[in-house]
Amino acid sequence: SAVISQKPSRDICQRGTSLTIQCQVDSQVTMMFWYRQQPGQSLTLIATANQGSEATYESGFVIDKFPISRPNLTFSTLTVSNMSPEDSSIYLCSVERSSGLFFGSGTQLSVL
Amino acid sequence: DAKTTQPPSMDCAEGRAANLPCNHSTISGNEYVYWYRQIHSQGPQYIIHGLKNNETNEMASLIITEDRKSSTLILPHATLRDTAVYYCIVIGRDNFNKFYFGSGTKLNVKP
């Protein structure tokens, strides 16, 4: 397994502002993944973050809206920019281990 | 593209075995079957995975049919804390960037 710390655990934000979510892993990992889970929905992959290169975004997600940093092998951030109420979701980071993907506890974001 | 089909919901009596089915008729030879569960608003929790042999760990058992087109997750003695959404995922080990979650099965464990 992996110990993944995600901060903040929840936040309430105003429309038009930005929020940066941090993900810290207890050991070095090559790939980190960011997911979004909208209310009542399943998880959707936003992007894959590799250290030393730009993140790879899935269809429907763009770097201007969800910029990602990956400064080293144990840390990543996801920023939700210029937020609107439609961005209210749970955001999750995950890492790959030999036995599968392991997830942080998530950031519950509410945009007013 | 989740590549799996699961019933949207199931009920199970506390203390009884919960058997959660998953169809994955298009599974490829090098793809594994993974099971996760998500308890309300928490991050998904890894349960078990397998390739073609049946697997058992401290949480559950995984039964994969011989043709690998379906599998069943068994929680041998369900408790109220097992109430969650259970996701069955088919993925190649070198394709974790394509780890897609379908709708899952909402398991309701009742007293």
CSV table of C-alpha atoms in Angstrom, one decimal:
chain,number,residue,atom,x,y,z
A,1,SER,CA,0.0,0.0,0.0
A,2,ALA,CA,1.0,3.7,0.1
A,3,VAL,CA,0.5,6.5,2.5
A,4,ILE,CA,-1.0,9.4,0.6
A,5,SER,CA,-1.7,12.7,2.3
A,6,GLN,CA,-4.0,15.1,0.6
A,7,LYS,CA,-4.7,18.7,1.7
A,8,PRO,CA,-7.0,20.4,2.2
A,9,SER,CA,-9.6,17.7,3.0
A,10,ARG,CA,-12.4,20.1,2.2
A,11,ASP,CA,-12.9,23.7,1.3
A,12,ILE,CA,-15.6,26.2,0.4
A,13,CYS,CA,-14.6,28.7,-2.2
A,14,GLN,CA,-16.1,31.7,-4.0
A,15,ARG,CA,-16.8,31.7,-7.7
A,16,GLY,CA,-13.8,33.1,-9.7
A,17,THR,CA,-11.1,32.1,-7.2
A,18,SER,CA,-8.6,29.3,-7.5
A,19,LEU,CA,-7.7,26.5,-5.1
A,20,THR,CA,-4.5,24.4,-5.0
A,21,ILE,CA,-4.7,20.9,-3.7
A,22,GLN,CA,-1.6,19.2,-2.5
A,23,CYS,CA,-0.7,15.5,-2.6
A,24,GLN,CA,2.2,14.0,-0.7
A,25,VAL,CA,3.3,10.4,-0.9
A,26,ASP,CA,5.4,8.5,1.6
A,27,SER,CA,7.8,7.1,-1.1
A,28,GLN,CA,8.9,7.9,-4.6
A,29,VAL,CA,6.5,7.2,-7.4
A,30,THR,CA,6.8,7.6,-11.1
A,31,MET,CA,3.3,8.5,-12.0
A,32,MET,CA,0.7,10.3,-10.0
A,33,PHE,CA,-2.9,10.6,-11.1
A,34,TRP,CA,-5.6,13.2,-10.4
A,35,TYR,CA,-9.3,12.3,-10.5
A,36,ARG,CA,-12.5,14.2,-10.1
A,37,GLN,CA,-15.7,12.8,-8.7
A,38,GLN,CA,-18.8,14.9,-9.3
A,39,PRO,CA,-21.8,14.5,-6.9
A,40,GLY,CA,-23.4,11.2,-7.3
A,41,GLN,CA,-21.0,10.2,-10.1
A,42,SER,CA,-18.1,7.8,-10.5
A,43,LEU,CA,-14.5,8.9,-10.7
A,44,THR,CA,-13.1,10.5,-13.9
A,45,LEU,CA,-9.4,10.8,-14.6
A,46,ILE,CA,-8.3,14.4,-15.1
A,47,ALA,CA,-4.6,13.9,-15.8
A,48,THR,CA,-1.4,11.9,-15.3
A,49,ALA,CA,1.5,13.7,-13.7
A,50,ASN,CA,5.0,12.5,-14.4
A,51,GLN,CA,8.0,14.2,-12.7
A,52,GLY,CA,10.1,16.2,-15.1
A,53,SER,CA,7.5,16.5,-17.8
A,54,GLU,CA,4.2,18.2,-18.5
A,55,ALA,CA,1.1,16.4,-17.3
A,56,THR,CA,-1.0,14.5,-19.7
A,57,TYR,CA,-4.6,15.6,-19.7
A,58,GLU,CA,-7.7,13.5,-20.6
A,59,SER,CA,-10.3,14.6,-23.0
A,60,GLY,CA,-12.4,17.4,-21.6
A,61,PHE,CA,-9.7,18.7,-19.2
A,62,VAL,CA,-7.2,21.4,-20.1
A,63,ILE,CA,-4.1,22.8,-18.5
A,64,ASP,CA,-5.4,26.3,-18.1
A,65,LYS,CA,-8.3,25.1,-16.0
A,66,PHE,CA,-6.4,22.4,-14.1
A,67,PRO,CA,-2.7,23.2,-13.9
A,68,ILE,CA,-0.6,20.5,-12.3
A,69,SER,CA,2.8,20.6,-10.8
A,70,ARG,CA,5.1,17.7,-10.1
A,71,PRO,CA,8.3,19.1,-8.7
A,72,ASN,CA,9.6,15.8,-7.4
A,73,LEU,CA,8.8,12.1,-7.1
A,74,THR,CA,6.8,12.4,-3.9
A,75,PHE,CA,4.7,15.5,-4.4
A,76,SER,CA,2.1,17.0,-6.8
A,77,THR,CA,-0.4,19.8,-6.8
A,78,LEU,CA,-3.6,20.3,-8.7
A,79,THR,CA,-5.0,23.8,-9.1
A,80,VAL,CA,-8.7,24.3,-9.9
A,81,SER,CA,-8.7,27.8,-11.6
A,82,ASN,CA,-11.4,30.4,-12.0
A,83,MET,CA,-13.9,28.2,-10.2
A,84,SER,CA,-17.6,28.0,-10.8
A,85,PRO,CA,-20.3,26.0,-9.0
A,86,GLU,CA,-19.9,23.2,-11.6
A,87,ASP,CA,-16.4,22.6,-10.2
A,88,SER,CA,-17.9,21.4,-6.9
A,89,SER,CA,-16.6,17.8,-6.6
A,90,ILE,CA,-14.3,15.6,-4.8
A,91,TYR,CA,-10.7,15.7,-6.1
A,92,LEU,CA,-8.5,12.7,-5.5
A,93,CYS,CA,-4.9,12.0,-6.2
A,94,SER,CA,-3.6,8.4,-6.6
A,95,VAL,CA,-0.3,6.6,-7.2
A,96,GLU,CA,0.7,3.4,-8.8
A,97,ARG,CA,2.1,0.5,-6.7
A,98,SER,CA,2.9,-3.0,-7.8
A,99,SER,CA,-0.5,-4.2,-6.5
A,100,GLY,CA,-2.6,-1.4,-8.1
A,101,LEU,CA,-3.6,2.2,-7.6
A,102,PHE,CA,-3.9,3.7,-4.2
A,103,PHE,CA,-5.8,6.8,-3.4
A,104,GLY,CA,-5.7,9.8,-1.1
A,105,SER,CA,-8.6,10.6,1.1
A,106,GLY,CA,-9.8,13.3,-1.3
A,107,THR,CA,-10.5,17.0,-1.2
A,108,GLN,CA,-14.2,17.9,-1.1
A,109,LEU,CA,-14.6,21.2,-2.9
A,110,SER,CA,-17.8,23.3,-2.8
A,111,VAL,CA,-18.0,26.5,-4.9
A,112,LEU,CA,-20.5,29.1,-4.1
B,1,ASP,CA,-14.6,3.1,-21.3
B,2,ALA,CA,-15.0,0.9,-18.2
B,3,LYS,CA,-15.1,-2.4,-20.0
B,4,THR,CA,-17.1,-3.9,-17.2
B,5,THR,CA,-20.8,-4.4,-16.3
B,6,GLN,CA,-22.1,-4.5,-12.7
B,7,PRO,CA,-25.5,-4.4,-11.2
B,8,PRO,CA,-26.3,-0.9,-9.8
B,9,SER,CA,-27.2,-2.1,-6.4
B,10,MET,CA,-27.5,-5.2,-4.1
B,11,ASP,CA,-28.7,-5.9,-0.6
B,12,CYS,CA,-27.1,-8.2,1.8
B,13,ALA,CA,-28.0,-9.2,5.4
B,14,GLU,CA,-25.4,-8.6,8.0
B,15,GLY,CA,-23.4,-11.7,8.7
B,16,ARG,CA,-24.2,-13.3,5.4
B,17,ALA,CA,-21.9,-13.6,2.4
B,18,ALA,CA,-22.1,-10.8,-0.1
B,19,ASN,CA,-21.5,-12.0,-3.7
B,20,LEU,CA,-20.9,-9.1,-6.1
B,21,PRO,CA,-20.8,-10.0,-9.8
B,22,CYS,CA,-18.9,-8.4,-12.7
B,23,ASN,CA,-19.0,-9.1,-16.4
B,24,HIS,CA,-15.9,-8.3,-18.5
B,25,SER,CA,-16.5,-10.3,-21.7
B,26,THR,CA,-13.9,-8.3,-23.7
B,27,ILE,CA,-11.0,-8.8,-21.3
B,28,SER,CA,-7.7,-9.3,-22.9
B,29,GLY,CA,-5.1,-12.0,-22.0
B,30,ASN,CA,-2.8,-9.6,-20.1
B,31,GLU,CA,-5.5,-7.7,-18.3
B,32,TYR,CA,-6.2,-8.0,-14.6
B,33,VAL,CA,-9.4,-7.7,-12.7
B,34,TYR,CA,-9.3,-5.2,-9.8
B,35,TRP,CA,-11.8,-4.5,-7.2
B,36,TYR,CA,-12.1,-1.3,-5.2
B,37,ARG,CA,-14.7,0.0,-2.8
B,38,GLN,CA,-15.6,3.6,-1.9
B,39,ILE,CA,-17.3,4.4,1.4
B,40,HIS,CA,-19.2,7.7,1.2
B,41,SER,CA,-17.0,10.6,0.1
B,42,GLN,CA,-13.8,8.8,0.9
B,43,GLY,CA,-11.0,7.8,-1.5
B,44,PRO,CA,-11.4,4.4,-3.1
B,45,GLN,CA,-9.9,1.5,-1.2
B,46,TYR,CA,-8.1,-1.4,-2.9
B,47,ILE,CA,-9.7,-4.8,-2.1
B,48,ILE,CA,-8.1,-7.5,-4.3
B,49,HIS,CA,-7.0,-8.2,-7.8
B,50,GLY,CA,-6.4,-11.3,-9.9
B,51,LEU,CA,-5.4,-12.5,-13.4
B,52,LYS,CA,-7.0,-15.9,-13.8
B,53,ASN,CA,-6.6,-17.8,-10.5
B,54,ASN,CA,-9.0,-17.3,-7.6
B,55,GLU,CA,-7.5,-15.0,-5.0
B,56,THR,CA,-8.2,-14.6,-1.3
B,57,ASN,CA,-6.9,-12.0,1.2
B,58,GLU,CA,-8.0,-10.8,4.6
B,59,MET,CA,-10.8,-8.7,3.1
B,60,ALA,CA,-12.4,-10.8,0.4
B,61,SER,CA,-12.2,-13.6,-2.2
B,62,LEU,CA,-12.1,-13.1,-5.9
B,63,ILE,CA,-13.5,-15.9,-8.1
B,64,ILE,CA,-12.7,-15.6,-11.8
B,65,THR,CA,-14.4,-17.8,-14.3
B,66,GLU,CA,-12.3,-20.1,-16.4
B,67,ASP,CA,-13.0,-18.1,-19.6
B,68,ARG,CA,-12.2,-14.9,-17.6
B,69,LYS,CA,-15.3,-13.2,-18.9
B,70,SER,CA,-16.8,-12.7,-15.5
B,71,SER,CA,-15.8,-12.6,-11.8
B,72,THR,CA,-17.4,-12.5,-8.4
B,73,LEU,CA,-16.2,-10.6,-5.3
B,74,ILE,CA,-17.1,-12.4,-2.1
B,75,LEU,CA,-17.3,-10.7,1.3
B,76,PRO,CA,-17.7,-13.8,3.5
B,77,HIS,CA,-19.4,-12.2,6.5
B,78,ALA,CA,-20.7,-8.8,5.5
B,79,THR,CA,-20.9,-6.1,8.2
B,80,LEU,CA,-22.7,-2.8,8.2
B,81,ARG,CA,-19.3,-1.1,7.6
B,82,ASP,CA,-19.1,-2.9,4.3
B,83,THR,CA,-21.9,-0.7,2.9
B,84,ALA,CA,-20.2,1.0,0.0
B,85,VAL,CA,-20.0,1.3,-3.8
B,86,TYR,CA,-17.9,-1.6,-5.2
B,87,TYR,CA,-16.0,-1.1,-8.4
B,88,CYS,CA,-14.8,-3.8,-10.7
B,89,ILE,CA,-12.0,-2.6,-13.1
B,90,VAL,CA,-10.2,-4.4,-15.9
B,91,ILE,CA,-6.7,-3.1,-16.7
B,92,GLY,CA,-3.4,-4.1,-18.0
B,93,ARG,CA,-0.5,-3.7,-15.5
B,94,ASP,CA,1.3,-1.2,-17.8
B,95,ASN,CA,-1.8,0.9,-18.4
B,96,PHE,CA,-2.6,2.4,-15.0
B,97,ASN,CA,-3.1,5.7,-16.7
B,98,LYS,CA,-6.3,4.1,-18.2
B,99,PHE,CA,-7.7,3.1,-14.9
B,100,TYR,CA,-11.4,3.8,-15.6
B,101,PHE,CA,-14.1,3.5,-13.0
B,102,GLY,CA,-17.6,2.5,-14.1
B,103,SER,CA,-20.7,3.1,-12.1
B,104,GLY,CA,-20.1,0.2,-9.6
B,105,THR,CA,-22.5,-1.7,-7.4
B,106,LYS,CA,-23.9,0.0,-4.3
B,107,LEU,CA,-23.9,-2.7,-1.6
B,108,ASN,CA,-26.4,-2.1,1.2
B,109,VAL,CA,-25.7,-4.3,4.2
B,110,LYS,CA,-28.8,-4.5,6.4
B,111,PRO,CA,-29.1,-5.5,10.0
